Coordinates of C-alpha atoms (C1' of nucleotides) in Angstrom, one line a residue:
Chain A
M1 CA -19.5 10.3 -11.9
Q2 CA -16.2 9.8 -13.4
N3 CA -15.5 7.5 -10.5
S4 CA -17.6 4.7 -11.7
Q5 CA -15.8 4.8 -15.0
S6 CA -15.1 1.1 -15.5
S7 CA -12.1 -0.2 -13.7
S8 CA -9.5 2.2 -15.2
K9 CA -7.2 3.6 -12.6
R10 CA -7.7 7.2 -11.7
F11 CA -4.1 8.1 -11.7
L12 CA -3.7 6.7 -15.2
D13 CA -6.5 8.9 -16.4
I14 CA -4.8 11.9 -14.9
I15 CA -1.5 11.0 -16.6
G16 CA -3.5 10.8 -19.8
E17 CA -5.0 14.2 -19.2
L18 CA -1.6 15.6 -18.4
Q19 CA -0.3 14.3 -21.7
S20 CA -3.2 16.0 -23.6
L21 CA -2.5 19.2 -21.7
I22 CA 1.1 19.1 -22.5
S23 CA 0.6 18.6 -26.2
E24 CA -2.3 21.1 -26.4
Q25 CA -0.3 23.8 -24.7
K26 CA 2.8 22.8 -26.6
I27 CA 4.9 22.4 -23.5
E28 CA 8.4 21.4 -24.5
Y29 CA 11.3 19.7 -22.7
G30 CA 12.5 22.0 -20.0
D31 CA 9.3 24.0 -19.7
R32 CA 7.4 24.3 -16.5
L33 CA 4.1 22.6 -16.0
P34 CA 1.3 24.2 -14.1
S35 CA 1.6 23.8 -10.4
E36 CA 0.0 20.9 -8.6
R37 CA -2.6 23.1 -7.1
H38 CA -3.6 24.5 -10.5
L39 CA -3.6 21.1 -12.1
A40 CA -5.9 19.8 -9.3
E41 CA -8.3 22.6 -9.9
K42 CA -8.2 22.3 -13.7
L43 CA -8.7 18.6 -13.7
Q44 CA -11.2 18.7 -10.9
V45 CA -9.4 16.2 -8.7
S46 CA -7.6 16.5 -5.4
R47 CA -4.0 17.5 -5.2
T48 CA -3.3 14.1 -3.8
A49 CA -4.4 12.4 -7.0
V50 CA -2.4 14.8 -9.1
R51 CA 0.7 14.1 -7.0
E52 CA 0.3 10.4 -7.4
A53 CA 0.3 10.8 -11.1
L54 CA 3.2 13.2 -11.1
R55 CA 5.3 10.9 -8.9
S56 CA 4.7 8.1 -11.3
M57 CA 5.8 10.2 -14.2
E58 CA 8.8 11.4 -12.3
L59 CA 9.9 7.8 -11.6
L60 CA 9.7 7.2 -15.3
G61 CA 11.9 10.2 -15.9
L62 CA 9.2 12.0 -17.8
I63 CA 9.2 15.0 -15.5
E64 CA 11.4 16.6 -13.0
T65 CA 10.3 18.4 -9.8
R66 CA 12.2 21.0 -8.0
R67 CA 10.9 22.1 -4.6
G68 CA 10.1 25.8 -4.5
E69 CA 10.3 26.1 -8.2
G70 CA 7.9 23.7 -9.9
T71 CA 7.5 20.7 -12.1
F72 CA 9.3 20.6 -15.4
L73 CA 9.0 18.4 -18.5
S74 CA 12.2 16.3 -18.5
D75 CA 14.5 15.7 -21.3
F76 CA 14.4 12.0 -20.4
K77 CA 17.9 12.2 -19.0
K78 CA 17.0 11.1 -15.5
H79 CA 17.6 7.5 -14.7
Q80 CA 15.3 6.7 -11.8
L81 CA 13.7 4.3 -14.2
V82 CA 16.9 2.5 -14.8
E83 CA 17.7 2.3 -11.1
V84 CA 14.4 0.8 -10.2
L85 CA 14.3 -1.6 -13.0
S86 CA 17.8 -2.7 -12.2
T87 CA 16.7 -4.1 -8.9
F88 CA 13.4 -5.6 -10.0
I89 CA 13.4 -6.5 -13.6
M90 CA 17.1 -7.2 -13.9
Q91 CA 16.7 -9.6 -11.1
Q92 CA 14.8 -11.7 -13.5
A93 CA 17.3 -11.5 -16.1
R94 CA 19.7 -14.4 -16.0
S95 CA 22.6 -12.1 -15.1
I96 CA 24.6 -9.2 -16.1
Q97 CA 25.7 -11.4 -19.0
D98 CA 22.2 -10.9 -20.6
V99 CA 22.7 -7.1 -20.4
V100 CA 26.1 -7.2 -22.1
E101 CA 24.9 -9.6 -24.7
T102 CA 21.8 -7.5 -25.5
R103 CA 23.9 -4.4 -25.7
M104 CA 26.1 -6.1 -28.2
I105 CA 23.1 -7.2 -30.2
H106 CA 22.3 -3.6 -30.8
E107 CA 25.9 -2.7 -31.6
R108 CA 26.3 -5.5 -34.1
A109 CA 23.1 -4.5 -35.7
A110 CA 24.2 -0.9 -36.1
I111 CA 27.6 -1.9 -37.6
T112 CA 25.8 -4.1 -40.0
T113 CA 23.3 -1.4 -41.0
I114 CA 26.1 1.1 -41.6
T115 CA 28.3 -1.3 -43.5
E116 CA 25.5 -2.4 -45.8
N117 CA 24.3 1.0 -46.7
E118 CA 26.4 3.0 -49.0
E119 CA 24.9 6.3 -48.2
L120 CA 25.4 5.9 -44.5
R121 CA 29.1 5.0 -45.1
M122 CA 29.6 8.3 -46.8
L123 CA 28.7 10.3 -43.7
P124 CA 31.4 12.8 -42.6
V125 CA 31.2 11.4 -39.1
W126 CA 33.5 8.5 -40.0
I127 CA 36.2 10.7 -41.4
G128 CA 35.9 12.7 -38.2
M129 CA 36.1 9.5 -36.1
Q130 CA 39.2 8.4 -37.9
S131 CA 41.1 11.6 -37.3
K132 CA 39.8 11.7 -33.8
L133 CA 41.4 8.3 -33.3
R134 CA 44.6 9.3 -35.0
E135 CA 45.0 12.6 -33.2
R136 CA 43.5 11.4 -29.9
E137 CA 41.2 14.3 -29.8
S138 CA 39.0 12.7 -27.3
V139 CA 39.9 10.1 -24.7
F140 CA 36.4 8.8 -24.8
W141 CA 36.7 7.4 -28.3
R142 CA 35.7 4.0 -27.1
V143 CA 32.1 5.0 -26.3
D144 CA 32.1 7.7 -28.9
M145 CA 32.8 5.1 -31.6
V146 CA 29.9 2.9 -30.7
R147 CA 27.5 5.8 -30.0
E148 CA 28.2 7.5 -33.3
T149 CA 27.6 4.2 -35.1
I150 CA 24.2 3.7 -33.6
V151 CA 23.3 7.4 -34.0
A152 CA 24.1 7.1 -37.7
T153 CA 21.5 4.3 -38.1
E154 CA 18.9 6.9 -37.2
N155 CA 17.1 4.4 -35.1
R156 CA 16.5 6.4 -32.0
L157 CA 14.8 3.7 -30.2
S158 CA 17.7 1.4 -30.6
L159 CA 19.9 4.2 -29.4
K160 CA 17.8 4.7 -26.3
I161 CA 17.8 1.1 -25.4
W162 CA 21.6 0.9 -26.0
F163 CA 22.1 3.9 -23.8
L164 CA 20.2 2.3 -20.9
L165 CA 22.0 -1.0 -21.3
K166 CA 25.4 0.7 -21.4
Q167 CA 24.9 1.9 -17.9
Y168 CA 25.0 -1.6 -16.5
S169 CA 27.4 -3.4 -18.7
G170 CA 30.7 -2.4 -17.2
V171 CA 31.5 1.0 -15.9
S172 CA 34.9 0.7 -17.5
F173 CA 33.2 1.4 -20.7
D174 CA 33.1 5.0 -19.9
V175 CA 36.6 5.3 -18.6
P176 CA 39.2 7.2 -20.6
I177 CA 41.4 4.7 -22.3
E178 CA 44.8 5.1 -23.9
A179 CA 45.7 1.8 -25.5
D180 CA 47.4 1.8 -28.8
E181 CA 46.5 -1.8 -29.5
E182 CA 42.8 -1.1 -29.1
I183 CA 43.0 2.0 -31.2
A184 CA 44.4 -0.1 -34.0
I185 CA 41.5 -2.6 -33.8
V186 CA 39.0 0.2 -33.9
H187 CA 40.8 1.6 -36.9
E188 CA 40.6 -1.7 -38.6
L189 CA 36.9 -1.9 -37.7
L190 CA 36.3 1.5 -39.3
D191 CA 38.2 0.5 -42.4
E192 CA 36.2 -2.7 -42.9
M193 CA 33.0 -0.8 -42.3
M194 CA 33.9 1.8 -44.9
A195 CA 34.8 -1.0 -47.3
G196 CA 31.4 -2.4 -46.9
N197 CA 32.7 -5.7 -45.6
T198 CA 30.1 -6.7 -43.0
E199 CA 31.6 -10.1 -42.2
K200 CA 35.1 -8.8 -41.5
A201 CA 33.7 -5.7 -39.6
L202 CA 31.8 -8.0 -37.3
I203 CA 34.9 -10.1 -36.7
C204 CA 36.8 -6.9 -35.8
Y205 CA 34.0 -6.0 -33.4
E206 CA 34.2 -9.4 -31.7
K207 CA 38.0 -9.0 -31.4
W208 CA 37.5 -5.6 -29.9
M209 CA 35.0 -6.7 -27.4
N210 CA 37.1 -9.6 -26.4
Q211 CA 40.0 -7.3 -25.7
V212 CA 37.8 -4.9 -23.7
E213 CA 36.4 -7.8 -21.7
G214 CA 39.9 -9.1 -20.9
E215 CA 40.9 -5.7 -19.8
R216 CA 37.9 -5.4 -17.6
R217 CA 38.7 -8.7 -15.9
E218 CA 42.2 -7.7 -15.2
T219 CA 41.2 -4.6 -13.3
E220 CA 38.9 -6.6 -11.0
Chain B
M1 CA 15.4 14.7 11.0
Q2 CA 15.0 12.2 8.1
N3 CA 13.5 15.1 6.2
S4 CA 16.7 17.0 5.8
Q5 CA 18.3 13.9 4.3
S6 CA 20.1 15.6 1.3
S7 CA 18.1 16.1 -1.8
S8 CA 17.1 12.5 -2.3
K9 CA 13.4 12.0 -3.1
R10 CA 11.4 10.6 -0.3
F11 CA 9.3 8.4 -2.4
L12 CA 12.4 6.9 -4.0
D13 CA 13.6 6.0 -0.5
I14 CA 10.4 4.4 0.2
I15 CA 10.6 2.3 -3.0
G16 CA 14.0 1.2 -1.9
E17 CA 12.7 0.2 1.5
L18 CA 9.9 -1.7 -0.1
Q19 CA 12.4 -3.5 -2.2
S20 CA 14.4 -4.5 0.9
L21 CA 11.2 -5.6 2.6
I22 CA 10.2 -7.7 -0.4
S23 CA 13.5 -9.5 -0.5
E24 CA 13.8 -9.9 3.2
Q25 CA 10.4 -11.4 3.6
K26 CA 10.8 -13.4 0.5
I27 CA 7.7 -12.1 -1.1
E28 CA 7.3 -13.7 -4.5
Y29 CA 5.3 -12.8 -7.6
G30 CA 1.7 -13.0 -7.0
D31 CA 2.0 -12.7 -3.2
R32 CA 0.3 -9.9 -1.3
L33 CA 2.2 -7.0 0.2
P34 CA 1.4 -5.6 3.6
S35 CA -1.5 -3.1 3.4
E36 CA -0.8 0.6 2.8
R37 CA -1.6 1.4 6.4
H38 CA 0.7 -1.2 7.8
L39 CA 3.5 -0.1 5.5
A40 CA 3.0 3.5 6.6
E41 CA 3.3 2.5 10.2
K42 CA 6.3 0.1 9.6
L43 CA 8.2 2.7 7.6
Q44 CA 7.3 5.5 9.9
V45 CA 5.8 7.6 7.1
S46 CA 2.4 8.7 6.2
R47 CA 0.0 6.7 4.1
T48 CA 0.2 9.4 1.5
A49 CA 3.9 8.9 1.0
V50 CA 3.5 5.2 0.8
R51 CA 0.8 5.5 -1.8
E52 CA 2.9 7.8 -4.0
A53 CA 5.6 5.2 -4.0
L54 CA 3.2 2.4 -4.7
R55 CA 1.5 4.2 -7.6
S56 CA 4.9 4.7 -9.2
M57 CA 5.6 1.1 -8.9
E58 CA 2.2 0.2 -10.2
L59 CA 2.8 2.4 -13.3
L60 CA 6.0 0.5 -13.9
G61 CA 4.1 -2.8 -13.7
L62 CA 6.0 -3.9 -10.6
I63 CA 2.9 -4.3 -8.5
E64 CA -0.8 -4.7 -9.0
T65 CA -3.5 -3.3 -6.7
R66 CA -7.0 -4.6 -6.3
R67 CA -9.4 -2.5 -4.3
G68 CA -10.8 -4.3 -1.3
E69 CA -8.2 -7.0 -1.6
G70 CA -4.7 -5.5 -1.4
T71 CA -1.5 -4.9 -3.2
F72 CA 0.3 -7.7 -5.0
L73 CA 3.7 -8.2 -6.4
S74 CA 3.2 -8.4 -10.1
D75 CA 4.6 -10.8 -12.6
F76 CA 5.5 -7.9 -14.9
K77 CA 2.7 -8.7 -17.2
K78 CA 0.9 -5.4 -16.9
H79 CA 1.4 -2.9 -19.6
Q80 CA 0.9 0.5 -18.1
L81 CA 4.5 1.0 -18.8
V82 CA 4.0 0.3 -22.4
E83 CA 1.1 2.5 -22.7
V84 CA 2.8 5.5 -21.2
L85 CA 6.0 4.9 -23.1
S86 CA 4.0 4.7 -26.3
T87 CA 2.7 8.2 -25.9
F88 CA 5.8 9.8 -24.4
I89 CA 9.0 8.2 -25.3
M90 CA 7.8 6.7 -28.6
Q91 CA 6.9 10.2 -29.6
Q92 CA 10.6 10.9 -29.7
A93 CA 11.3 7.9 -31.8
R94 CA 11.3 8.7 -35.4
S95 CA 8.2 6.6 -36.0
I96 CA 6.7 3.2 -35.6
Q97 CA 9.4 2.2 -38.1
D98 CA 12.0 2.4 -35.4
V99 CA 10.0 0.0 -33.3
V100 CA 9.6 -2.5 -36.1
E101 CA 13.3 -2.2 -37.0
T102 CA 14.4 -2.6 -33.4
R103 CA 12.2 -5.6 -33.0
M104 CA 13.8 -7.1 -36.1
I105 CA 17.2 -6.5 -34.7
H106 CA 16.4 -8.8 -31.8
E107 CA 14.9 -11.4 -34.1
R108 CA 17.8 -11.4 -36.5
A109 CA 20.2 -11.7 -33.6
A110 CA 18.3 -14.6 -32.1
I111 CA 18.3 -16.4 -35.5
T112 CA 22.0 -15.8 -35.8
T113 CA 22.7 -17.1 -32.3
I114 CA 20.8 -20.3 -32.8
T115 CA 22.2 -21.0 -36.3
E116 CA 25.8 -20.5 -35.2
N117 CA 25.5 -22.7 -32.1
E118 CA 25.4 -26.4 -32.7
E119 CA 24.1 -27.2 -29.3
L120 CA 21.2 -24.8 -29.6
R121 CA 20.3 -26.3 -33.0
M122 CA 19.9 -29.6 -31.4
L123 CA 17.1 -28.5 -29.1
P124 CA 13.9 -30.6 -29.4
V125 CA 11.8 -27.4 -29.8
W126 CA 12.8 -27.2 -33.5
I127 CA 11.5 -30.6 -34.3
G128 CA 8.4 -29.7 -32.5
M129 CA 8.1 -26.5 -34.4
Q130 CA 8.5 -28.3 -37.7
S131 CA 5.7 -30.8 -37.0
K132 CA 3.6 -27.9 -35.6
L133 CA 3.9 -26.2 -38.9
R134 CA 3.2 -29.4 -40.8
E135 CA 0.2 -30.4 -38.8
R136 CA -1.0 -26.9 -38.2
E137 CA -1.2 -27.7 -34.5
S138 CA -1.3 -24.0 -33.6
V139 CA -2.7 -21.2 -35.6
F140 CA -0.3 -18.8 -33.9
W141 CA 2.8 -20.4 -35.4
R142 CA 3.9 -17.0 -36.7
V143 CA 4.5 -15.5 -33.3
D144 CA 5.4 -18.9 -31.8
M145 CA 8.2 -19.3 -34.2
V146 CA 9.9 -16.1 -33.4
R147 CA 9.3 -16.4 -29.6
E148 CA 10.7 -19.9 -29.4
T149 CA 13.8 -18.7 -31.3
I150 CA 14.5 -15.9 -28.8
V151 CA 13.6 -18.1 -25.9
A152 CA 16.1 -20.6 -27.1
T153 CA 18.9 -18.1 -26.9
E154 CA 18.3 -17.9 -23.2
N155 CA 18.7 -14.2 -23.2
R156 CA 15.7 -13.2 -21.1
L157 CA 16.4 -9.5 -21.3
S158 CA 16.3 -9.6 -25.1
L159 CA 13.1 -11.6 -24.8
K160 CA 11.6 -9.0 -22.6
I161 CA 12.5 -6.2 -24.9
W162 CA 11.2 -8.1 -27.9
F163 CA 7.9 -8.8 -26.1
L164 CA 7.4 -5.1 -25.4
L165 CA 8.2 -4.1 -28.9
K166 CA 6.0 -6.8 -30.4
Q167 CA 3.0 -5.0 -28.9
Y168 CA 3.5 -2.0 -31.1
S169 CA 4.7 -3.4 -34.3
G170 CA 1.5 -4.5 -36.0
V171 CA -1.3 -6.2 -34.1
S172 CA -1.7 -8.5 -37.1
F173 CA 1.4 -10.2 -35.7
D174 CA -0.8 -11.9 -33.2
V175 CA -3.6 -12.8 -35.5
P176 CA -4.1 -16.4 -36.5
I177 CA -2.8 -16.9 -40.0
E178 CA -3.4 -19.7 -42.5
A179 CA -1.2 -19.0 -45.5
D180 CA 0.5 -21.9 -47.2
E181 CA 3.0 -19.7 -48.8
E182 CA 4.2 -18.2 -45.5
I183 CA 4.4 -21.6 -43.9
A184 CA 6.7 -22.7 -46.7
I185 CA 9.0 -19.8 -46.1
V186 CA 9.2 -20.4 -42.4
H187 CA 9.9 -24.1 -43.1
E188 CA 12.7 -23.0 -45.3
L189 CA 14.0 -20.7 -42.5
L190 CA 13.9 -23.5 -40.1
D191 CA 15.8 -25.7 -42.5
E192 CA 18.5 -23.2 -43.0
M193 CA 18.9 -22.6 -39.3
M194 CA 19.2 -26.3 -38.7
A195 CA 21.8 -26.5 -41.4
G196 CA 23.8 -23.8 -39.7
N197 CA 23.6 -21.5 -42.6
T198 CA 23.4 -18.1 -41.1
E199 CA 23.4 -16.1 -44.2
K200 CA 20.7 -18.0 -46.0
A201 CA 18.6 -18.1 -42.8
L202 CA 18.7 -14.3 -42.5
I203 CA 17.7 -14.0 -46.2
C204 CA 14.8 -16.3 -45.5
Y205 CA 13.9 -14.1 -42.5
E206 CA 14.0 -11.0 -44.7
K207 CA 11.8 -12.7 -47.2
W208 CA 9.3 -13.6 -44.5
M209 CA 9.1 -10.2 -43.1
N210 CA 8.6 -8.6 -46.5
Q211 CA 5.7 -10.9 -47.0
V212 CA 4.2 -10.1 -43.6
E213 CA 4.6 -6.4 -44.2
G214 CA 2.9 -6.6 -47.6
E215 CA 0.1 -8.5 -46.1
R216 CA -0.3 -5.9 -43.4
R217 CA -0.5 -3.1 -45.9
E218 CA -3.2 -4.9 -47.8
T219 CA -5.4 -5.2 -44.8
E220 CA -5.2 -1.5 -44.2
Chain C
dT1 C1' -28.5 -26.8 5.7
dA2 C1' -28.5 -22.8 3.0
dT3 C1' -29.0 -18.0 2.6
dG4 C1' -28.2 -13.3 3.4
dC5 C1' -26.5 -9.7 6.0
dA6 C1' -23.2 -7.1 8.9
dG7 C1' -18.5 -6.0 10.1
dG8 C1' -13.7 -5.5 9.4
dG9 C1' -10.0 -4.8 6.3
dT10 C1' -8.4 -3.0 1.9
dG11 C1' -7.4 0.4 -1.7
dG12 C1' -9.4 5.2 -3.6
dT13 C1' -10.1 9.9 -2.9
dC14 C1' -10.4 14.1 -0.7
dA15 C1' -9.8 18.6 2.1
dG16 C1' -6.9 21.1 4.8
dA17 C1' -3.0 22.1 7.2
dC18 C1' 2.0 22.8 7.9
dC19 C1' 6.8 22.8 6.4
dA20 C1' 10.9 23.8 3.5
dC21 C1' 12.5 26.0 -0.3
dT22 C1' 12.9 29.5 -4.3
dC23 C1' 12.1 33.7 -6.3
dT24 C1' 10.5 38.4 -6.5
dT25 C1' 9.4 42.5 -4.4
dT26 C1' 9.7 45.7 -0.9
dT27 C1' 12.1 47.9 2.6
dG28 C1' 15.6 50.3 4.9
dA29 C1' 20.3 51.4 6.0
dA30 C1' 24.8 52.8 4.2
Chain D
dT1 C1' 21.8 56.2 -5.1
dT2 C1' 23.1 51.6 -4.1
dC3 C1' 22.6 47.4 -2.4
dA4 C1' 21.8 44.1 1.1
dA5 C1' 18.3 42.3 4.2
dA6 C1' 13.6 41.2 5.1
dA7 C1' 8.9 40.1 3.8
dG8 C1' 5.8 38.0 0.8
dA9 C1' 3.9 34.9 -2.6
dG10 C1' 4.2 30.6 -4.9
dT11 C1' 5.8 25.9 -5.2
dG12 C1' 6.7 21.1 -4.0
dG13 C1' 6.9 17.8 0.4
dT14 C1' 4.5 15.7 4.0
dC15 C1' 1.1 14.6 7.2
dT16 C1' -3.6 13.9 9.4
dG17 C1' -8.0 12.3 9.5
dA18 C1' -12.0 11.4 7.3
dC19 C1' -15.1 9.2 4.1
dC20 C1' -16.2 6.1 0.1
dA21 C1' -16.4 1.6 -2.7
dC22 C1' -15.2 -2.8 -2.6
dC23 C1' -14.0 -7.7 -1.1
dC24 C1' -14.1 -11.3 2.0
dT25 C1' -15.5 -13.9 6.1
dG26 C1' -18.3 -15.4 9.7
dC27 C1' -22.4 -15.2 12.1
dA28 C1' -27.2 -15.1 12.5
dT29 C1' -31.4 -16.1 10.5
dA30 C1' -34.8 -18.5 7.7

DNA sequence: TATGCAGGGTGGTCAGACCACTCTTTTGAA
DNA sequence: TTCAAAAGAGTGGTCTGACCACCCTGCATA
C-alpha cells in the first residue's frame, strides 16, 4: 500500500524514518544504529532498501559504517561529500578561483562581525591568539587565526561552509609556517580588529592574503 | 580479488567509475545514462551495487531517475540534498538565524564587489533593473535584484550557496511584493551601488533587510 | 487512417544466500 | 590458575534471480 504513495522515492521515505528513529531514541553522534537487518524488519522493508538509504546517508557523511561492527551516527567529519561534489559541482564552478573567493567572503564577513561588535572583541581568545603568535605556541597559527575568528561569530553554518571550502583552496593553507613578516601582518590585523577599525582590518586581511597567495605561487 | 582492495568503499569506487564514464562519453546534463543492468555488466559488479551508488548520487541531486524511462544526469536542480541537510546538518546550526545571516553574508559581499568594480557597475543589467522597478515589469523584483547582483559577480559557487540558503530563509522572499516603500529603498540601493559608494550601499541593504524582516514577522 | 494492445526495456523492490570481518564466549592446554 | 586459540554470533558487503510498476514503441486490428 505504501508503494502507491504518490511519486515520493522510497529510499527518501526510509531516510526520513531513520531520522525520526534517531531523534526518538535519542541516538547521538558516535552511537550505533540498529543493524540493517533489524531496521529492515522494523520498517517493514527489505534490507536492500535500507541499505540504499544508508549508503546515501553515508555519502553525505551523516553516518559511518564499519564492517563487522555496525553503523554509527557520524560526527559529520567524513568528507565523501566534499570529494564527490568536487568532481561534479565544482566542475560547474568557474574555477578554483571561485572557491578561494567564496572562502574569503566568509573570512571577511567574520572579521567585520568581530570588529564591529564590542562584546565579541572582548573575548579572551584574542588575547590568547596574540600571545600564541608572540610565543609561537602553535605552528598552525595561520589557519588557527581564521578559524577562531569565524568560530567567534557563532555562526556555525558559516563555519561549516568555510571548513569545506578550505579543503580546496590551497593545501598550503594547512602547512606549518614560520614567517616573521606574515606574523607581523596578522598581529596588525588583530590590533585593528581590537581597535574596532573595520576598514583597516580588512585592508590588513587583503595584504595578508596577497602575501599568502604570492607564497603559494612561488612553491609551485 | 577486487574485493580485498584496501578499505575503500565499493560504492565510492563505483561512483568514481561512473564519473569517468560520464566524462569519457561526454554525457551532459539532461542526457540519459546507461541502464542499471548495462552498468552492472560494464563495471563487472552486481546491479545491487550499482543501485547503491546511484541512489547516493540521486540524494545529492547529481542524477535523476524516472521509472520506466531511465537515469538522467541532473542539472543540480533537485533539492533532496537540501531537504536532508535541513533536518540533519541544520539541526547543528544554532538556528534558522544562522542561515539568514549566512545568506546575507553572500549578499553583502556581492554588493561590495559590484560597487567597488567600475566595470561591473557598467553592466546593462542595472539599467534594466532600474526600469524594471520603475515599470513594475516583474513582481519578483525582490529576489531578482539580489540574484542579479550575485550573478554579476560571476562567482558561481557563491551563487549556488546563496540559492540553497535562500530556500530556507523565509519563503516570503519568493512571494510577489507590491510595496512602494520597499521599491524606493531598492532604488536607493541601486543608486548608491552605481555611485560606487560601498558604505552607503550596505547601509541601504541593511535598511532593506530590516524592512523585509519586519514584514515577515507581521505575517506570522 | 486511427485506435488499442502487446512486448521489451527501465527503474523499484524483495528474499535469500554467501563472504569477510569484529567481538564475545567457550574451550583447552600450559 | 592463566591465557591463548578456537568457535560462535552478529554485522556490513556483495551477489543472484525473481517479480512488479511503469513508459515507450510498433504492430495488428477495427
